[in-house]
Amino acid sequence: MPAAEPTSYGFPKSAFDPTAIPDFDTEFMNKADLEEFAKALSAPESSPVIALNDWRPVRQRVKRKRTGQRKKPRRTTDETREGFVYTILKWPLFLIVSGWILFLSASYLLTRIYIWAYERLVTWRGQRQRLRRNLRSKTNYEDWRIAAQELDNHLGNEQWKETDDYAYYDYTTVTKVKDQLKAGRKLAESKEKLRNKSSKELVDKLRSLVEACVKNNFVGVENPRLYSETYYGTKHLAQEFIDELHASLAYLLRSSQVSEAEKYSLAKQLHTNFGRTALCLSGGATFAYYHFGVARALLDASLLPDVITGTSGGALVAALVATRTDQELEKLLVPALAHHIKACSEPFTTWFPRWWRTGARFDSLDWARHCSWYCRGSTTFREAYERTGRILNVTCVPSDPHSPTILTNYLTAPDCVIWSAVLASAAVPGILNPVVLMMKSPNGTLTPYSFGHKWKDGSLRTDIPLKALNLHFGVNFSIVSQVNPHINLFFFSSRGAVGRPVTHRKGRGWRGGYLGSAIETYLKLELQKFMKISRHLELLPRPLGQDWSGIWLQQFSGTITIWPKSRISDFYYILSDPSPERLARMLVAGQQSTFPKLLFIQNRMKIERLIEKGLLLGGSGKADMDGIGSRDGRESMHMHGQVLRSSADELGTDDDEHEREHERQGEIRLEEKRASVIQEFKRQSGVFFDDFEEGEDTGVSEDDVAVVAEPPPVLDGRDGHDKDKNE
């Protein structure tokens, strides 16, 4: 019997071989593209097309007074309404508020230490601690699931699953609807096999019931609390309802009693009501490499969403995922990828003089060359979408302090080059200077995008652009991988999180006891309050000309928030390239943090993917009566990812076949690919958004608010269907 291959962090030795990575030695960056980028960076900022007044010519030469030294950016009187009172009180108020914030921060740190000691000394002891260590040692999902079930059995969580009653979902409606779905589906199937005339009426009743149930968080069945009481699984009733809903919808989409046009119409309605899922990757410098493990866990479970957004360091990971096929990602997301991460390889004697001279540690051209490999050269957002079906979104902030944020994707900036957007999203003041976004012209050359304006790090204002994703793609279920180190301490779920229940000697309750959780919540809210006071009263200074309050006062969580377990040593390597061994540990940590969320994501995605399959029926037969052809209908609802998945199922797993299919899809759209200059300007003027609200809180966990159950659906299938027809 051959000896087992040695492993490190669960990876075989071959996973550390860089030659096994696809395109490892390929140089994607075109020299001409890099030269155009250098010209755009050195060009002066473009000025608006204006005149002195309506009677003077445009572009008239105006004499300007020369100043000896460039003034540093500062607040104007338009912002502060400066007067003698503001001048007198600004710094005393700033010192008072800052001192109180420091006191609250120290108190919060002590509170978290108390909660950690409480859980360590009171909760995790004996057999419970041994089972927990066994759970945390698993490096693949199947072994983790078995270990989680063992821990649940030891803690008595199986009894909770068997009990239907729970405050955070309407279990009576779920029970009633589940039984009706099951009975209606079985009866319709039996009548259809016998070719009974009444089968059409039964199918209509089932359809009406499914239409009433397939909604985002229907009567609370998608409440994260339902998955926060156990390490694996949820209420048996909720799981049975989701499985039966999936089976009933699958039957309707394959039933001969439903026409192709009706199937498409049903899927279109359900797609609007149910929404889409997005994977959101936060910034965090080299902490962002934990995202590779999160993406790997979702990829192995076939649960990687089509909509992906990234900011700062997360944008680099999102670009790699969105420009590669599943087959390529399986070979790329391994420790050997560290051999291609060389952005921070310069010695101190090289980067320090640059920082002293330009104010940036890293060189934009060097980063562009390294980044282009992750983006497959000068690939645009539209080209990436056509190749993989994944919708990449990258958040960028304009260099001036008051212009709105931009979310670049294949709709808002189809011809924008991905690596330029990734660089802009990573341009933190003091680390990388603002850069110019580049776009690909019809002849393939690169030109400046958006009038040559410069952009910087998206995390400064909008780390997780949930509102823009909902606006463009109907996203209402978000999977957030959050690794920002400055808010790591403040993310705390007092009542547990998905796959991480609260367990102590008295059973379910509050982490650290009620008193510990109450103090933690109070201090965190007080910190947020005084940060907002400092911002609204214009007390905070602006180092490097940047308002830094946004890195604290924005939303950092989603429906599901994944927090990979980091180490203290990660702060030391925050601006260093990882070794293969360190990347292997980060990959495993990212995977392990995702395992507890996979069942929740799977229950959501299997309904969503089934609806997308129904949308592929558009354009056949009478479905064209809506004015939406087959391809146009799919494009309007961004279904190219499902098209490629269906093609993969038909063609098999041969890589060459996949590549030919991608090329064929690209040829179909070749004539529609480029827009005129005027159309491009119009598009650029409409891509901006402001995803920041005054009332948003920092670090709010996904389970802080109980979902109020919506009214029960109309259970009389026929009446509900007739009502829809009348409307």
XYZ file of C-alpha atoms in Angstrom:
727
model
C 0.000 0.000 0.000
C 1.572 3.352 -1.005
C 2.377 5.801 1.779
C 0.059 8.777 2.238
C 1.269 12.066 0.816
C 2.563 14.379 3.571
C 0.357 17.389 4.275
C 0.766 20.826 5.815
C -2.327 22.551 7.211
C -4.340 19.879 5.410
C -2.799 20.643 1.994
C -0.773 18.036 0.082
C 2.808 18.761 -0.817
C 1.822 19.361 -4.452
C -0.285 22.385 -3.338
C 2.979 24.219 -2.550
C 4.365 23.738 -6.075
C 4.087 27.053 -8.008
C 4.461 25.353 -11.392
C 1.065 23.692 -10.902
C -0.709 27.085 -10.834
C -2.453 27.993 -14.112
C -0.684 30.795 -16.023
C 2.006 31.066 -13.353
C 4.685 32.202 -15.828
C 2.306 34.196 -18.046
C 2.934 37.936 -18.250
C -0.516 39.395 -18.887
C 0.413 43.076 -18.726
C 0.942 44.726 -22.100
C 3.851 47.168 -22.112
C 1.819 49.692 -24.101
C -0.957 49.572 -21.495
C 1.532 50.297 -18.725
C 2.907 53.254 -20.656
C -0.585 54.698 -21.124
C -1.222 54.316 -17.403
C 2.024 56.145 -16.631
C 0.996 59.008 -18.948
C -2.403 59.250 -17.256
C -0.793 59.420 -13.813
C 1.602 62.175 -14.809
C -1.028 64.235 -16.646
C -2.482 67.227 -14.779
C -5.983 66.988 -13.384
C -8.516 67.825 -16.079
C -10.449 71.037 -15.585
C -14.176 71.392 -16.271
C -15.344 72.999 -19.513
C -16.324 76.506 -18.291
C -15.914 80.194 -19.079
C -15.592 83.248 -16.875
C -19.148 84.228 -17.779
C -21.732 83.693 -20.496
C -20.099 86.349 -22.719
C -16.537 85.072 -22.587
C -15.164 82.218 -24.736
C -14.596 78.739 -23.353
C -10.962 77.881 -22.510
C -9.976 81.556 -22.247
C -6.516 81.982 -20.766
C -6.765 83.480 -17.297
C -3.880 84.990 -15.409
C -3.465 83.358 -12.034
C -1.514 84.613 -9.081
C 1.449 82.433 -8.349
C 1.880 81.158 -4.876
C 5.215 80.299 -3.428
C 4.093 77.091 -1.786
C 1.158 74.764 -2.302
C -1.331 75.076 0.528
C -2.334 72.014 2.416
C -5.984 70.976 2.021
C -8.125 72.230 4.861
C -11.744 72.894 5.737
C -13.413 75.891 4.218
C -15.911 78.205 5.840
C -18.614 76.492 3.791
C -18.009 73.386 5.906
C -17.484 74.864 9.347
C -19.153 78.309 9.187
C -16.060 79.486 11.007
C -16.355 82.268 13.546
C -14.643 83.234 16.761
C -16.726 80.765 18.830
C -15.678 77.821 16.668
C -12.053 78.973 16.759
C -12.096 79.231 20.552
C -13.981 76.033 21.355
C -12.744 73.645 18.646
C -9.614 72.356 20.361
C -10.965 72.277 23.941
C -13.990 70.302 22.722
C -11.734 68.028 20.683
C -9.551 67.283 23.710
C -12.564 66.601 25.943
C -14.281 64.315 23.436
C -11.019 62.525 22.553
C -10.249 61.935 26.220
C -13.695 60.464 26.801
C -13.355 58.246 23.734
C -10.017 56.949 25.019
C -11.575 56.213 28.411
C -14.488 54.366 26.777
C -12.072 52.405 24.582
C -10.028 51.284 27.579
C -13.214 50.323 29.430
C -14.426 48.373 26.408
C -11.132 46.500 26.200
C -11.364 45.543 29.878
C -14.951 44.395 29.360
C -13.948 42.138 26.480
C -11.133 40.685 28.583
C -13.662 39.956 31.341
C -16.012 38.214 28.874
C -13.120 36.188 27.443
C -12.089 35.075 30.940
C -15.703 34.286 31.854
C -16.135 32.021 28.825
C -12.703 30.481 29.261
C -13.043 29.652 32.956
C -16.764 28.923 33.225
C -17.826 27.534 29.854
C -15.033 25.681 28.088
C -13.946 22.923 30.427
C -13.844 19.130 30.429
C -15.526 17.165 27.638
C -17.030 20.322 26.158
C -13.569 21.815 25.651
C -12.209 18.603 24.112
C -15.058 18.472 21.613
C -14.529 22.135 20.779
C -10.830 21.612 20.112
C -11.685 18.660 17.898
C -14.116 20.862 15.962
C -11.518 23.582 15.423
C -8.920 21.102 14.181
C -10.937 19.998 11.137
C -9.751 21.251 7.767
C -12.513 19.895 5.508
C -16.234 20.458 5.694
C -17.413 16.864 6.030
C -15.182 16.174 9.042
C -16.189 19.524 10.530
C -19.884 18.692 10.160
C -19.484 15.391 12.023
C -17.533 17.089 14.819
C -20.159 19.868 15.070
C -22.952 17.317 15.424
C -21.033 15.575 18.204
C -20.702 18.869 20.080
C -24.407 19.635 19.542
C -25.347 16.211 20.917
C -23.194 16.759 23.989
C -24.741 20.193 24.652
C -28.312 18.981 24.101
C -28.884 21.129 21.032
C -30.687 18.316 19.205
C -33.659 18.767 21.535
C -33.891 22.405 20.472
C -33.976 21.353 16.796
C -36.851 18.939 17.397
C -39.021 21.576 19.069
C -40.978 23.643 16.541
C -41.749 26.588 18.815
C -39.374 29.567 18.541
C -39.897 33.315 18.893
C -38.009 34.377 15.777
C -40.151 32.735 13.077
C -43.833 31.959 12.568
C -43.728 28.203 13.138
C -47.524 27.754 12.890
C -47.610 29.191 9.355
C -44.517 27.223 8.381
C -46.122 23.985 9.574
C -49.363 24.673 7.732
C -47.703 25.726 4.467
C -45.236 22.814 4.512
C -48.030 20.288 4.824
C -50.022 21.917 2.032
C -46.984 22.057 -0.255
C -46.205 18.402 0.311
C -49.789 17.233 -0.144
C -50.342 19.419 -3.204
C -47.108 18.339 -4.900
C -47.702 14.606 -4.369
C -51.291 14.839 -5.549
C -50.336 16.834 -8.638
C -47.536 14.392 -9.501
C -49.824 11.379 -9.177
C -52.563 12.994 -11.298
C -50.030 14.033 -13.949
C -48.731 10.466 -14.257
C -52.304 9.243 -14.783
C -52.884 12.036 -17.330
C -55.900 13.184 -15.328
C -57.661 16.328 -16.554
C -57.771 17.759 -13.040
C -53.964 17.813 -12.815
C -53.815 21.290 -14.404
C -56.022 22.715 -11.645
C -53.873 21.069 -8.957
C -50.712 22.473 -10.535
C -52.245 25.965 -10.532
C -53.013 25.652 -6.828
C -49.468 24.524 -6.104
C -48.090 27.373 -8.175
C -50.133 29.924 -6.247
C -48.862 28.544 -2.959
C -45.232 28.590 -4.136
C -45.603 32.198 -5.295
C -46.761 33.147 -1.801
C -43.840 31.359 -0.099
C -40.806 32.210 -2.218
C -39.954 35.575 -0.683
C -36.960 36.986 1.058
C -37.093 35.761 4.691
C -40.644 34.415 4.384
C -42.201 34.427 7.902
C -38.682 34.475 9.365
C -37.321 31.182 7.984
C -34.146 33.034 6.921
C -33.661 34.725 10.265
C -30.005 34.186 11.289
C -31.218 33.414 14.818
C -32.542 30.096 13.522
C -28.952 29.076 12.781
C -27.389 30.675 15.868
C -28.542 28.185 18.508
C -26.510 25.210 17.261
C -23.132 24.544 15.702
C -24.726 22.770 12.751
C -28.293 22.844 11.519
C -31.502 24.602 12.407
C -35.026 23.696 13.441
C -36.118 20.452 11.774
C -39.377 22.163 10.814
C -37.549 25.032 9.061
C -35.255 22.604 7.224
C -38.169 20.425 6.113
C -40.028 23.504 4.866
C -37.063 24.662 2.759
C -36.563 21.170 1.315
C -40.243 20.852 0.450
C -40.335 24.325 -1.096
C -37.367 23.382 -3.264
C -39.033 20.114 -4.324
C -42.331 21.863 -5.166
C -40.614 24.557 -7.236
C -38.523 21.948 -9.046
C -41.692 20.032 -9.913
C -43.377 23.141 -11.333
C -40.373 23.889 -13.544
C -40.343 20.373 -15.007
C -44.106 19.739 -15.137
C -45.669 19.251 -18.541
C -48.817 20.992 -17.248
C -46.976 24.322 -17.161
C -45.971 25.923 -20.452
C -42.509 27.320 -21.068
C -43.889 30.853 -21.046
C -45.625 30.240 -17.709
C -42.456 28.766 -16.206
C -40.485 31.807 -17.280
C -43.142 34.156 -15.933
C -43.160 32.295 -12.607
C -39.364 32.372 -12.323
C -39.268 36.071 -13.171
C -41.772 36.895 -10.434
C -39.970 34.731 -7.879
C -36.620 36.257 -8.835
C -37.969 39.719 -8.024
C -39.436 38.639 -4.693
C -36.591 36.409 -3.549
C -33.654 38.590 -4.578
C -30.022 37.616 -5.072
C -27.043 36.702 -2.955
C -23.716 38.558 -3.031
C -20.288 37.830 -1.596
C -18.733 40.983 -0.133
C -14.987 41.030 0.610
C -13.817 43.809 2.902
C -10.539 45.685 2.945
C -7.829 45.081 5.511
C -4.344 45.203 3.910
C -2.738 41.732 4.065
C -5.567 40.537 6.315
C -7.471 40.316 3.014
C -5.638 37.079 2.191
C -8.069 35.359 4.572
C -10.648 35.955 1.832
C -8.920 33.283 -0.253
C -9.968 30.677 2.313
C -13.551 31.962 2.402
C -13.772 31.791 -1.396
C -12.232 28.301 -1.364
C -14.824 26.986 1.114
C -17.692 28.383 -0.963
C -16.143 27.042 -4.166
C -15.715 23.510 -2.775
C -19.371 23.534 -1.678
C -20.504 24.905 -5.102
C -22.002 27.909 -3.306
C -19.950 30.760 -4.771
C -22.416 33.579 -5.641
C -22.367 35.212 -9.060
C -22.331 38.735 -7.573
C -18.989 39.515 -5.924
C -17.794 42.819 -4.554
C -14.428 43.758 -3.119
C -12.889 46.824 -1.547
C -9.192 47.613 -1.087
C -7.411 44.297 -0.419
C -10.681 42.448 -0.918
C -10.888 43.880 -4.450
C -7.732 41.975 -5.420
C -9.233 38.682 -4.217
C -12.568 39.478 -5.864
C -10.796 40.232 -9.164
C -9.013 36.872 -9.085
C -12.256 35.027 -8.351
C -14.307 36.923 -10.950
C -11.843 36.504 -13.837
C -11.240 32.767 -13.373
C -13.497 29.780 -13.962
C -14.276 27.277 -11.215
C -11.803 24.807 -12.689
C -9.034 27.422 -12.641
C -9.852 28.522 -9.087
C -9.543 24.975 -7.781
C -5.903 25.025 -8.886
C -5.253 28.660 -7.910
C -6.575 28.838 -4.333
C -3.685 26.897 -2.834
C -0.621 27.906 -0.766
C 1.553 28.059 -3.893
C -0.301 31.246 -4.834
C 1.998 33.017 -2.342
C 4.777 32.830 -4.934
C 2.770 35.326 -7.014
C 2.160 37.782 -4.161
C 5.138 40.159 -4.407
C 3.637 43.618 -4.009
C 5.536 44.313 -0.766
C 8.902 42.834 -1.708
C 10.841 46.115 -1.904
C 13.475 46.738 0.804
C 13.406 49.667 3.218
C 16.146 51.497 1.284
C 13.874 51.538 -1.783
C 10.445 52.417 -0.430
C 11.403 54.883 2.329
C 12.977 57.491 -0.037
C 9.896 57.166 -2.259
C 7.592 57.687 0.696
C 9.583 60.732 1.793
C 9.491 62.177 -1.718
C 5.954 61.330 -2.891
C 4.044 60.477 0.314
C 3.368 56.895 -0.833
C 5.192 53.765 0.209
C 4.375 51.803 -2.956
C 4.835 52.621 -6.623
C 1.620 52.656 -8.676
C 3.238 51.274 -11.837
C 4.853 48.389 -9.976
C 1.543 47.516 -8.320
C -0.235 47.709 -11.671
C 2.188 45.158 -13.112
C 1.671 42.761 -10.191
C -2.084 43.299 -10.072
C -2.568 42.606 -13.776
C -1.810 38.909 -13.266
C -4.766 38.559 -10.880
C -7.028 40.320 -13.396
C -5.752 38.438 -16.485
C -4.140 41.538 -17.933
C -6.222 44.485 -19.069
C -9.509 42.642 -18.734
C -12.554 44.885 -18.467
C -15.545 44.326 -16.225
C -17.686 43.288 -19.177
C -15.060 40.872 -20.482
C -14.789 39.228 -17.071
C -18.563 38.849 -16.897
C -18.673 37.268 -20.344
C -15.857 34.874 -19.495
C -17.009 33.577 -16.100
C -20.557 34.866 -15.596
C -19.536 36.465 -12.309
C -20.448 40.095 -11.688
C -17.444 41.880 -10.227
C -17.976 45.099 -8.273
C -15.180 47.340 -6.970
C -15.739 50.384 -4.749
C -13.636 53.510 -5.351
C -13.662 56.908 -3.644
C -12.849 60.142 -5.527
C -9.750 62.000 -4.409
C -11.764 65.090 -3.516
C -13.615 64.830 -0.189
C -17.177 65.564 -1.304
C -17.824 63.726 -4.583
C -19.873 60.525 -4.291
C -18.453 57.030 -4.282
C -18.419 54.960 -7.468
C -19.222 51.252 -7.730
C -17.596 49.938 -10.895
C -19.086 46.852 -12.560
C -20.061 45.633 -16.011
C -23.177 47.846 -15.997
C -21.823 51.139 -14.682
C -18.308 50.925 -16.174
C -18.270 48.070 -18.702
C -15.055 49.115 -20.470
C -13.142 50.080 -17.330
C -10.005 47.971 -16.844
C -10.229 45.889 -13.673
C -6.656 46.301 -12.463
C -7.005 50.097 -12.474
C -10.132 49.865 -10.315
C -8.385 47.459 -7.924
C -5.450 49.858 -7.601
C -7.791 52.783 -6.962
C -9.698 50.826 -4.329
C -6.413 50.028 -2.559
C -4.987 53.569 -2.694
C -4.887 54.352 1.034
C -3.386 57.806 1.731
C 0.245 57.343 2.753
C 0.393 53.850 1.242
C -0.494 54.431 -2.410
C -1.282 57.728 -4.109
C -4.654 58.157 -5.865
C -4.675 56.690 -9.362
C -6.517 57.212 -12.629
C -9.066 54.647 -13.761
C -8.377 53.337 -17.259
C -10.828 52.209 -19.919
C -10.327 50.121 -23.036
C -11.181 51.869 -26.293
C -12.693 50.016 -29.293
C -9.237 49.510 -30.832
C -7.895 47.909 -27.638
C -5.762 50.800 -26.381
C -6.179 52.240 -22.894
C -7.369 55.768 -22.188
C -8.229 57.609 -18.936
C -11.716 56.979 -17.591
C -14.068 59.602 -16.141
C -12.177 62.637 -17.483
C -8.925 61.500 -15.888
C -10.052 62.103 -12.313
C -8.169 60.243 -9.617
C -9.579 57.744 -7.127
C -8.576 56.116 -3.846
C -9.450 53.477 -1.246
C -13.144 52.534 -1.102
C -12.934 51.434 2.539
C -12.635 55.058 3.593
C -16.374 55.497 3.006
C -18.067 52.324 1.769
C -16.441 49.065 2.710
C -19.580 47.015 2.040
C -21.761 48.675 -0.692
C -25.033 46.912 0.127
C -27.323 49.671 -1.123
C -25.665 49.913 -4.521
C -25.734 46.120 -4.927
C -29.454 46.105 -4.181
C -29.995 48.953 -6.649
C -28.107 47.363 -9.547
C -28.675 43.622 -9.040
C -31.482 43.184 -6.504
C -29.156 41.846 -3.804
C -30.904 41.416 -0.451
C -28.871 38.563 1.041
C -25.218 39.368 1.695
C -22.307 37.155 2.734
C -19.722 39.524 4.194
C -16.162 38.356 4.794
C -14.910 41.012 7.200
C -11.195 41.229 8.069
C -10.642 44.938 8.798
C -8.278 44.857 11.801
C -9.386 48.186 13.281
C -12.933 46.930 13.956
C -12.087 43.329 14.813
C -12.291 44.017 18.541
C -15.690 45.722 18.251
C -17.473 42.929 16.420
C -19.276 41.034 19.161
C -22.475 38.975 19.004
C -23.898 38.949 22.502
C -26.569 36.372 21.577
C -24.404 34.236 19.339
C -23.877 34.175 15.562
C -24.617 31.715 12.771
C -22.947 28.425 13.715
C -21.533 29.926 16.939
C -24.125 29.630 19.714
C -23.832 31.048 23.206
C -23.020 28.164 25.549
C -22.212 28.389 29.247
C -23.066 26.428 32.352
C -26.615 27.792 32.533
C -27.433 26.987 28.905
C -28.438 29.546 26.280
C -28.253 33.164 27.236
C -25.784 36.023 26.910
C -22.058 35.900 26.279
C -20.280 36.704 29.512
C -23.622 36.719 31.291
C -26.262 39.419 30.943
C -24.199 41.997 32.830
C -21.124 41.500 30.651
C -23.134 41.777 27.417
C -25.023 44.823 28.690
C -21.822 46.702 29.535
C -20.268 45.753 26.191
C -23.295 47.028 24.257
C -23.472 50.281 26.216
C -19.788 51.101 25.750
C -19.869 50.341 22.039
C -22.903 52.567 21.481
C -21.302 55.359 23.509
C -18.166 55.175 21.377
C -20.222 55.443 18.216
C -22.162 58.404 19.618
C -19.101 60.471 20.465
C -17.431 59.612 17.159
C -20.498 61.011 15.395
C -20.417 64.103 17.592
C -16.795 64.718 16.623
C -17.601 64.369 12.953
C -20.732 66.526 12.913
C -19.079 69.322 14.892
C -16.043 69.236 12.553
C -13.686 68.552 15.461
C -11.613 65.790 13.895
C -8.372 66.782 12.137
C -7.768 65.543 8.610
C -4.344 63.935 8.285
C -3.247 63.663 4.646
C -6.323 65.695 3.683
C -8.691 62.821 4.436
C -11.720 62.553 6.726
C -11.033 59.285 8.560
C -14.280 59.081 10.546
C -15.815 56.912 7.819
C -13.580 53.978 8.664
C -15.480 53.690 11.957
C -18.960 55.012 11.183
C -20.246 52.749 8.432
C -21.906 49.374 8.151
C -19.433 46.488 8.225
C -21.771 43.486 8.510
C -24.284 41.687 6.310
C -26.938 38.998 6.546
C -24.102 36.581 7.256
C -20.816 37.988 8.519
C -17.707 35.812 8.435
C -14.810 36.773 10.715
C -11.708 34.635 10.014
C -9.715 34.000 13.163
C -6.572 36.125 12.928
C -3.402 36.197 15.012
C -1.453 38.952 16.732
C 1.430 38.262 14.345
C -0.789 39.331 11.434
C -0.408 42.945 12.590
C 3.370 42.623 12.285
C 3.010 41.341 8.702
C 0.248 43.790 7.767
C 2.329 45.217 4.880
C 4.350 42.093 4.028
C 3.996 39.359 1.440
C 2.943 35.981 2.896
C 5.073 32.871 2.673
C 3.403 29.691 1.329
C 3.177 28.320 4.883
C 1.536 31.488 6.219
C -0.869 31.627 3.267
C -1.747 27.969 3.937
C -2.691 28.870 7.511
C -4.782 31.823 6.300
C -6.535 29.622 3.753
C -7.441 27.087 6.436
C -8.567 29.824 8.855
C -10.793 31.325 6.179
C -12.305 27.934 5.385
C -12.911 27.065 9.040
C -14.664 30.372 9.652
C -16.948 29.673 6.674
C -17.916 26.093 7.586
C -20.525 27.130 10.227
C -22.310 29.328 7.650
C -22.468 26.857 4.752
C -25.784 25.201 5.634
C -27.521 28.583 5.888
C -26.006 29.635 2.550
C -26.891 26.303 0.955
C -30.546 26.580 1.963
C -30.662 30.027 0.415
C -28.693 29.267 -2.749
C -30.545 26.106 -3.772
C -33.789 28.072 -4.099
C -32.023 30.941 -5.850
C -30.240 28.689 -8.356
C -33.497 26.879 -9.135
C -35.191 30.195 -9.910
C -32.294 31.138 -12.195
C -32.738 27.899 -14.130
C -36.350 28.878 -14.696
C -35.218 32.248 -16.051
C -33.237 30.492 -18.763
C -36.572 29.461 -20.265
C -37.203 33.080 -21.276
C -37.639 33.859 -24.930
C -39.131 30.519 -25.929
C -42.668 30.454 -27.264
C -45.010 33.028 -25.763
C -42.413 34.313 -23.335
C -41.371 36.771 -26.015
C -44.694 38.526 -25.609
C -43.102 40.436 -22.723
C -40.762 42.034 -25.211
C -37.797 40.222 -23.685
C -35.957 37.848 -25.973
C -33.981 34.888 -24.734
C -30.582 36.558 -24.541
C -31.902 40.048 -23.753
C -34.031 38.681 -20.933
C -31.086 36.906 -19.378
C -28.887 39.968 -19.707
C -31.477 42.256 -18.122
C -31.473 39.991 -15.062
C -27.729 39.192 -15.209
C -28.131 35.438 -15.744
C -24.942 34.803 -17.716
C -23.458 32.900 -14.762
C -26.352 30.438 -14.764
C -26.013 30.097 -18.541
C -22.382 29.037 -18.161
C -23.239 26.618 -15.342
C -25.919 24.996 -17.490
C -23.493 24.818 -20.422
C -20.918 23.189 -18.143
C -23.430 20.538 -17.120
C -24.114 19.743 -20.766
C -20.537 19.861 -21.990
C -19.000 18.007 -19.046
C -15.905 19.112 -17.182
C -13.474 19.369 -20.109
C -11.501 22.620 -19.795
C -11.082 23.078 -23.551
C -14.823 22.850 -24.068
C -15.373 25.516 -21.425
C -12.831 27.818 -23.060
C -14.460 27.400 -26.462
C -17.845 28.164 -24.953
C -16.492 31.376 -23.399
C -14.997 32.404 -26.727
C -18.281 31.711 -28.512
C -20.201 33.833 -25.995
C -17.683 36.634 -26.455
C -18.027 36.536 -30.257
C -21.806 36.835 -29.999
C -21.461 40.117 -28.099
C -18.544 41.530 -30.065
C -20.661 43.909 -32.138
C -22.482 45.235 -29.049
C -19.411 45.678 -26.921
C -18.302 49.279 -27.496
C -20.177 52.497 -26.877
C -19.592 55.901 -28.372
C -17.805 58.618 -26.436
C -21.047 60.473 -25.729
C -22.744 57.298 -24.501
C -19.781 56.578 -22.277
C -19.942 60.061 -20.751
C -23.635 59.591 -20.075
C -22.956 56.272 -18.421
C -20.175 57.696 -16.275
C -22.433 60.476 -15.054
C -24.883 57.926 -13.689
C -22.636 55.486 -11.866
C -22.138 57.433 -8.668
C -23.856 56.636 -5.431
C -23.654 57.592 -1.783
C -23.825 54.438 0.316
C -23.281 56.206 3.621
C -26.044 57.121 6.016
C -25.909 59.200 9.104
C -27.711 56.594 11.171
C -25.629 53.534 10.267
C -23.895 51.767 13.111
C -20.575 49.995 13.262
C -20.263 46.279 13.776
C -23.951 45.486 14.193
C -24.202 41.720 14.120
C -26.659 39.955 11.897
C -28.737 38.726 14.800
C -29.326 41.947 16.757
C -32.908 42.370 15.557
C -35.617 39.713 15.559
C -37.555 39.397 12.302
C -41.222 40.211 12.623
C -43.225 37.530 10.886
C -45.195 38.687 7.882
C -48.874 37.761 7.613
C -49.604 34.178 6.574
C -50.055 33.663 2.826
C -53.339 32.951 1.153
C -53.521 29.204 1.553
C -56.370 28.753 -0.895
C -54.277 28.201 -4.008
C -57.064 28.735 -6.530
C -58.274 31.992 -4.998
C -54.767 33.334 -4.872
C -54.169 32.448 -8.506
C -57.427 34.033 -9.663
C -56.555 37.161 -7.712
C -53.246 37.436 -9.545
C -55.037 37.107 -12.877
C -57.531 39.839 -12.022
C -54.723 42.167 -11.023
